[in-house]
């Protein structure tokens, strides 16, 4: 199959390149376009499949009530695109939460993973309560007013000061999110499983990548997580926050390519 956009059993995806498959899964209130620089760089060596999580971008919601269900819906829809070849999972933040579920449910399908700016633990009670509040408010306030305060927390100061196009692009993706999806994904994340005690079960090579100024999933926590993985490694990205692949694409791409070649 060549490059292009598609809709497979309700999952919208962009596929480009050929070779070993990479499955790219974006973060909360975003869509597959957040990987635009990775799609460009990685598709010269691999078959890159960047999906819209159900309810985001062009993928309609399939009514998932949990992160586990989202993982199952995505995998069952895109499995034919993997063409029976072992895949590498690449996820950011919520895409990482979905990743732990997908690697657990379908271990046979994956040979490696890259977890960007994410964590393996469940929510603290205060975080879960914050999500429930947002899920309530999203039907009363505009998406923009609710999500705009997140942007300075997602990007580091350097990006905020010197990359206005990244800020604009984040707004474009976030402010068009459907209120029902924001509600559903916040509730699903607030109830997600804790994988911390099960990290030793993930025997494949897993690279953890984190922006040095990521305040949402800090480097210290991601480094600790990587240390609990049997074949885990950790890399910190200078001058990046929670959106390292978008803030510092060239550095992140090089690390991912080096990791993929080695594993
Ligand atoms: C994300 O970027 O996907 C979110 O920060 C995830 C979260 O809210 O935990």
Short mmCIF file of C-alpha atoms and ligand atoms in Angstrom, two decimals:
data_model
loop_
_atom_site.label_atom_id
_atom_site.label_comp_id
_atom_site.label_asym_id
_atom_site.label_seq_id
_atom_site.Cartn_x
_atom_site.Cartn_y
_atom_site.Cartn_z
CA UNK A 1 0.00 0.00 0.00
CA UNK A 2 1.34 3.48 -0.86
CA UNK A 3 0.96 6.75 0.97
CA UNK A 4 -2.31 8.40 1.80
CA UNK A 5 -5.17 8.98 4.13
CA UNK A 6 -7.72 6.32 4.86
CA UNK A 7 -10.61 5.26 7.00
CA UNK A 8 -10.45 1.67 8.19
CA UNK A 9 -13.32 0.39 10.32
CA UNK A 10 -13.84 3.96 11.61
CA UNK A 11 -10.19 4.77 12.35
CA UNK A 12 -8.80 7.56 10.22
CA UNK A 13 -5.10 7.23 9.47
CA UNK A 14 -2.27 8.54 7.37
CA UNK A 15 0.08 5.90 5.99
CA UNK A 16 3.37 6.61 4.26
CA UNK A 17 6.54 4.80 3.34
CA UNK A 18 7.36 1.12 3.30
CA UNK A 19 9.19 -1.32 5.52
CA UNK A 20 8.68 -2.37 9.09
CA UNK A 21 5.45 -0.77 10.45
CA UNK A 22 5.41 2.04 13.03
CA UNK A 23 2.10 2.89 14.71
CA UNK A 24 1.93 6.51 15.92
CA UNK A 25 -0.71 7.50 18.52
CA UNK A 26 -1.16 11.13 19.57
CA UNK A 27 -1.99 12.81 22.88
CA UNK A 28 -5.13 14.27 24.43
CA UNK A 29 -7.18 16.75 22.33
CA UNK A 30 -4.77 16.40 19.38
CA UNK A 31 -4.73 14.35 16.17
CA UNK A 32 -2.27 12.50 13.95
CA UNK A 33 -0.90 15.77 12.55
CA UNK A 34 1.12 16.29 15.74
CA UNK A 35 3.50 13.70 14.24
CA UNK A 36 3.96 15.59 10.96
CA UNK A 37 7.76 15.82 11.34
CA UNK A 38 8.08 12.19 12.42
CA UNK A 39 5.92 11.05 9.48
CA UNK A 40 8.20 12.91 7.11
CA UNK A 41 11.49 11.67 8.57
CA UNK A 42 10.58 8.11 9.54
CA UNK A 43 8.66 7.22 6.35
CA UNK A 44 11.90 7.27 4.37
CA UNK A 45 12.85 4.06 6.23
CA UNK A 46 9.61 2.61 7.63
CA UNK A 47 5.92 2.20 6.95
CA UNK A 48 4.46 4.92 9.16
CA UNK A 49 0.83 4.63 10.24
CA UNK A 50 -0.33 7.71 12.14
CA UNK A 51 -3.90 7.36 13.41
CA UNK A 52 -6.56 9.64 14.85
CA UNK A 53 -7.74 8.21 18.19
CA UNK A 54 -11.52 7.53 18.09
CA UNK A 55 -13.33 10.85 18.64
CA UNK A 56 -10.29 12.93 17.51
CA UNK A 57 -9.40 14.35 14.09
CA UNK A 58 -11.37 12.49 11.42
CA UNK A 59 -12.02 9.35 13.50
CA UNK A 60 -15.59 9.15 14.79
CA UNK A 61 -16.06 8.07 18.37
CA UNK A 62 -16.79 4.37 18.83
CA UNK A 63 -18.15 4.99 22.32
CA UNK A 64 -15.10 3.72 24.24
CA UNK A 65 -15.47 4.15 27.99
CA UNK A 66 -11.92 3.26 28.95
CA UNK A 67 -8.33 3.53 27.77
CA UNK A 68 -8.33 -0.27 27.43
CA UNK A 69 -11.28 -0.07 25.05
CA UNK A 70 -9.63 2.69 23.01
CA UNK A 71 -6.55 0.48 22.61
CA UNK A 72 -8.68 -2.45 21.46
CA UNK A 73 -10.70 -0.35 19.00
CA UNK A 74 -7.56 1.14 17.47
CA UNK A 75 -5.71 -2.16 17.20
CA UNK A 76 -8.57 -4.15 15.71
CA UNK A 77 -9.14 -1.44 13.11
CA UNK A 78 -5.55 -0.99 12.03
CA UNK A 79 -4.27 -4.57 12.37
CA UNK A 80 -4.62 -5.27 8.60
CA UNK A 81 -2.37 -2.27 7.90
CA UNK A 82 0.46 -3.97 9.80
CA UNK A 83 0.49 -6.70 7.13
CA UNK A 84 1.49 -9.40 9.65
CA UNK A 85 4.81 -7.70 10.34
CA UNK A 86 5.96 -6.97 13.90
CA UNK A 87 5.32 -3.30 14.62
CA UNK A 88 6.83 -0.58 16.77
CA UNK A 89 4.40 1.41 18.89
CA UNK A 90 5.10 5.15 19.27
CA UNK A 91 2.82 7.15 21.57
CA UNK A 92 2.78 10.53 23.30
CA UNK A 93 1.18 11.12 26.68
CA UNK A 94 -2.39 9.79 26.31
CA UNK A 95 -0.98 7.86 23.36
CA UNK A 96 1.41 6.31 25.89
CA UNK A 97 -1.44 5.31 28.21
CA UNK A 98 -3.12 3.68 25.21
CA UNK A 99 0.24 2.09 24.40
CA UNK A 100 0.62 0.22 27.70
CA UNK A 101 -2.85 -1.23 27.11
CA UNK A 102 -2.15 -2.15 23.51
CA UNK A 103 1.19 -3.81 24.31
CA UNK A 104 -0.55 -5.80 27.07
CA UNK A 105 -3.54 -6.86 25.01
CA UNK A 106 -1.70 -7.61 21.76
CA UNK A 107 1.89 -8.45 22.76
CA UNK A 108 2.42 -10.66 19.70
CA UNK A 109 2.07 -7.65 17.39
CA UNK A 110 4.86 -5.43 18.76
CA UNK A 111 8.64 -5.75 18.74
CA UNK A 112 9.55 -2.34 20.25
CA UNK A 113 8.02 0.88 21.55
CA UNK A 114 8.83 4.55 22.01
CA UNK A 115 6.96 6.27 24.82
CA UNK A 116 7.14 10.07 24.61
CA UNK A 117 6.23 12.41 27.48
CA UNK A 118 4.00 9.95 29.28
CA UNK A 119 3.83 7.85 32.41
CA UNK A 120 2.89 4.31 33.46
CA UNK A 121 1.17 5.22 36.73
CA UNK A 122 -2.54 5.87 37.19
CA UNK A 123 -3.86 9.30 38.19
CA UNK A 124 -3.43 10.69 41.67
CA UNK A 125 -6.87 11.35 43.26
CA UNK A 126 -6.47 15.13 42.78
CA UNK A 127 -5.59 14.71 39.10
CA UNK A 128 -8.57 12.43 38.56
CA UNK A 129 -10.84 15.01 40.22
CA UNK A 130 -9.44 17.74 37.94
CA UNK A 131 -10.33 15.59 34.94
CA UNK A 132 -13.89 15.03 36.20
CA UNK A 133 -14.25 18.79 36.61
CA UNK A 134 -13.12 19.40 33.04
CA UNK A 135 -15.49 16.67 31.84
CA UNK A 136 -18.37 18.50 33.54
CA UNK A 137 -17.38 21.98 32.38
CA UNK A 138 -16.85 21.03 28.74
CA UNK A 139 -20.57 21.13 28.04
CA UNK A 140 -20.94 24.58 29.64
CA UNK A 141 -17.85 26.45 28.38
CA UNK A 142 -16.25 26.78 24.97
CA UNK A 143 -13.55 24.26 24.11
CA UNK A 144 -11.17 27.14 23.49
CA UNK A 145 -11.62 28.75 26.91
CA UNK A 146 -11.26 25.37 28.60
CA UNK A 147 -8.16 24.18 26.72
CA UNK A 148 -6.27 27.47 26.14
CA UNK A 149 -4.76 27.47 29.67
CA UNK A 150 -3.20 24.07 28.90
CA UNK A 151 -0.95 25.41 26.13
CA UNK A 152 1.67 27.12 28.37
CA UNK A 153 1.85 23.88 30.34
CA UNK A 154 2.34 21.72 27.24
CA UNK A 155 5.15 23.77 25.66
CA UNK A 156 8.41 24.90 27.26
CA UNK A 157 9.33 28.57 27.63
CA UNK A 158 11.76 28.44 24.70
CA UNK A 159 9.05 27.10 22.39
CA UNK A 160 6.55 29.66 23.67
CA UNK A 161 9.03 32.47 23.01
CA UNK A 162 10.51 31.35 19.69
CA UNK A 163 8.10 29.03 17.87
CA UNK A 164 4.79 30.88 17.34
CA UNK A 165 3.89 28.42 14.57
CA UNK A 166 3.90 25.56 17.08
CA UNK A 167 1.56 27.49 19.40
CA UNK A 168 -0.75 28.22 16.47
CA UNK A 169 -0.72 24.61 15.34
CA UNK A 170 -1.52 23.36 18.85
CA UNK A 171 -4.48 25.74 18.97
CA UNK A 172 -5.72 24.52 15.59
CA UNK A 173 -5.70 20.91 16.75
CA UNK A 174 -6.97 21.46 20.29
CA UNK A 175 -9.71 24.03 19.79
CA UNK A 176 -11.52 21.93 17.22
CA UNK A 177 -11.83 18.98 19.64
CA UNK A 178 -15.37 17.73 20.15
CA UNK A 179 -16.71 18.41 23.67
CA UNK A 180 -17.98 14.83 23.93
CA UNK A 181 -14.48 13.50 23.15
CA UNK A 182 -12.87 15.77 25.74
CA UNK A 183 -15.39 14.46 28.25
CA UNK A 184 -14.94 10.80 27.30
CA UNK A 185 -11.14 10.87 27.15
CA UNK A 186 -10.79 12.73 30.45
CA UNK A 187 -13.05 10.20 32.19
CA UNK A 188 -11.23 7.29 30.53
CA UNK A 189 -7.82 8.66 31.59
CA UNK A 190 -9.03 9.32 35.14
CA UNK A 191 -9.94 5.64 35.49
CA UNK A 192 -7.01 4.10 33.63
CA UNK A 193 -5.02 1.19 35.01
CA UNK A 194 -1.72 1.58 36.80
CA UNK A 195 1.02 -0.23 34.89
CA UNK A 196 3.91 0.66 37.22
CA UNK A 197 3.97 -2.72 38.92
CA UNK A 198 3.73 -4.52 35.61
CA UNK A 199 6.54 -2.81 33.73
CA UNK A 200 8.75 -5.89 34.12
CA UNK A 201 6.24 -7.73 31.88
CA UNK A 202 7.15 -5.58 28.89
CA UNK A 203 10.18 -7.48 27.57
CA UNK A 204 10.59 -5.63 24.28
CA UNK A 205 13.03 -2.69 23.87
CA UNK A 206 11.25 0.49 24.97
CA UNK A 207 12.71 3.96 24.59
CA UNK A 208 11.31 6.67 26.90
CA UNK A 209 11.72 10.20 25.55
CA UNK A 210 10.96 13.30 27.63
CA UNK A 211 11.35 17.04 27.16
CA UNK A 212 13.71 18.43 29.82
CA UNK A 213 11.05 21.00 30.79
CA UNK A 214 8.06 18.67 30.69
CA UNK A 215 6.08 19.65 33.80
CA UNK A 216 3.19 17.24 33.14
CA UNK A 217 5.23 14.04 32.89
CA UNK A 218 8.61 15.13 34.27
CA UNK A 219 11.94 13.60 33.15
CA UNK A 220 12.67 12.29 36.63
CA UNK A 221 9.51 10.18 36.61
CA UNK A 222 10.07 8.94 33.06
CA UNK A 223 13.67 7.99 33.84
CA UNK A 224 12.46 5.98 36.82
CA UNK A 225 9.83 4.30 34.63
CA UNK A 226 12.45 3.38 32.00
CA UNK A 227 14.60 1.87 34.76
CA UNK A 228 11.78 -0.52 35.67
CA UNK A 229 11.51 -1.83 32.10
CA UNK A 230 13.66 -4.92 31.34
CA UNK A 231 14.94 -3.33 28.11
CA UNK A 232 14.16 0.29 28.87
CA UNK A 233 16.23 3.31 27.94
CA UNK A 234 15.69 7.00 28.58
CA UNK A 235 16.56 10.19 26.71
CA UNK A 236 15.94 13.77 27.74
CA UNK A 237 15.33 16.36 25.02
CA UNK A 238 16.81 19.85 25.61
CA UNK A 239 14.58 22.88 25.02
CA UNK A 240 11.36 20.88 24.96
CA UNK A 241 8.34 20.49 27.18
CA UNK A 242 5.50 17.95 27.03
CA UNK A 243 5.36 18.06 23.21
CA UNK A 244 8.99 17.10 22.54
CA UNK A 245 8.36 15.51 19.08
CA UNK A 246 6.77 18.77 17.90
CA UNK A 247 9.06 21.18 19.75
CA UNK A 248 12.38 19.53 18.82
CA UNK A 249 11.53 17.25 15.90
CA UNK A 250 15.03 16.83 14.47
CA UNK A 251 16.57 15.69 17.74
CA UNK A 252 13.64 13.40 18.53
CA UNK A 253 13.64 11.91 15.03
CA UNK A 254 17.35 11.13 15.22
CA UNK A 255 16.91 9.40 18.59
CA UNK A 256 13.98 7.37 17.28
CA UNK A 257 15.90 6.34 14.15
CA UNK A 258 18.95 5.34 16.19
CA UNK A 259 16.74 3.31 18.54
CA UNK A 260 14.87 1.61 15.69
CA UNK A 261 18.11 0.68 13.93
CA UNK A 262 19.55 -0.75 17.13
CA UNK A 263 16.43 -2.73 18.04
C1 LIG B 1 -1.74 14.44 26.88
O1 LIG B 1 -0.93 15.23 26.40
O2 LIG B 1 -2.17 13.46 26.26
C2 LIG B 1 -2.23 14.72 28.26
O3 LIG B 1 -1.36 15.59 28.92
C3 LIG B 1 -2.40 13.45 29.01
C4 LIG B 1 -2.92 13.70 30.41
O4 LIG B 1 -3.75 14.59 30.60
O5 LIG B 1 -2.51 12.97 31.32
#
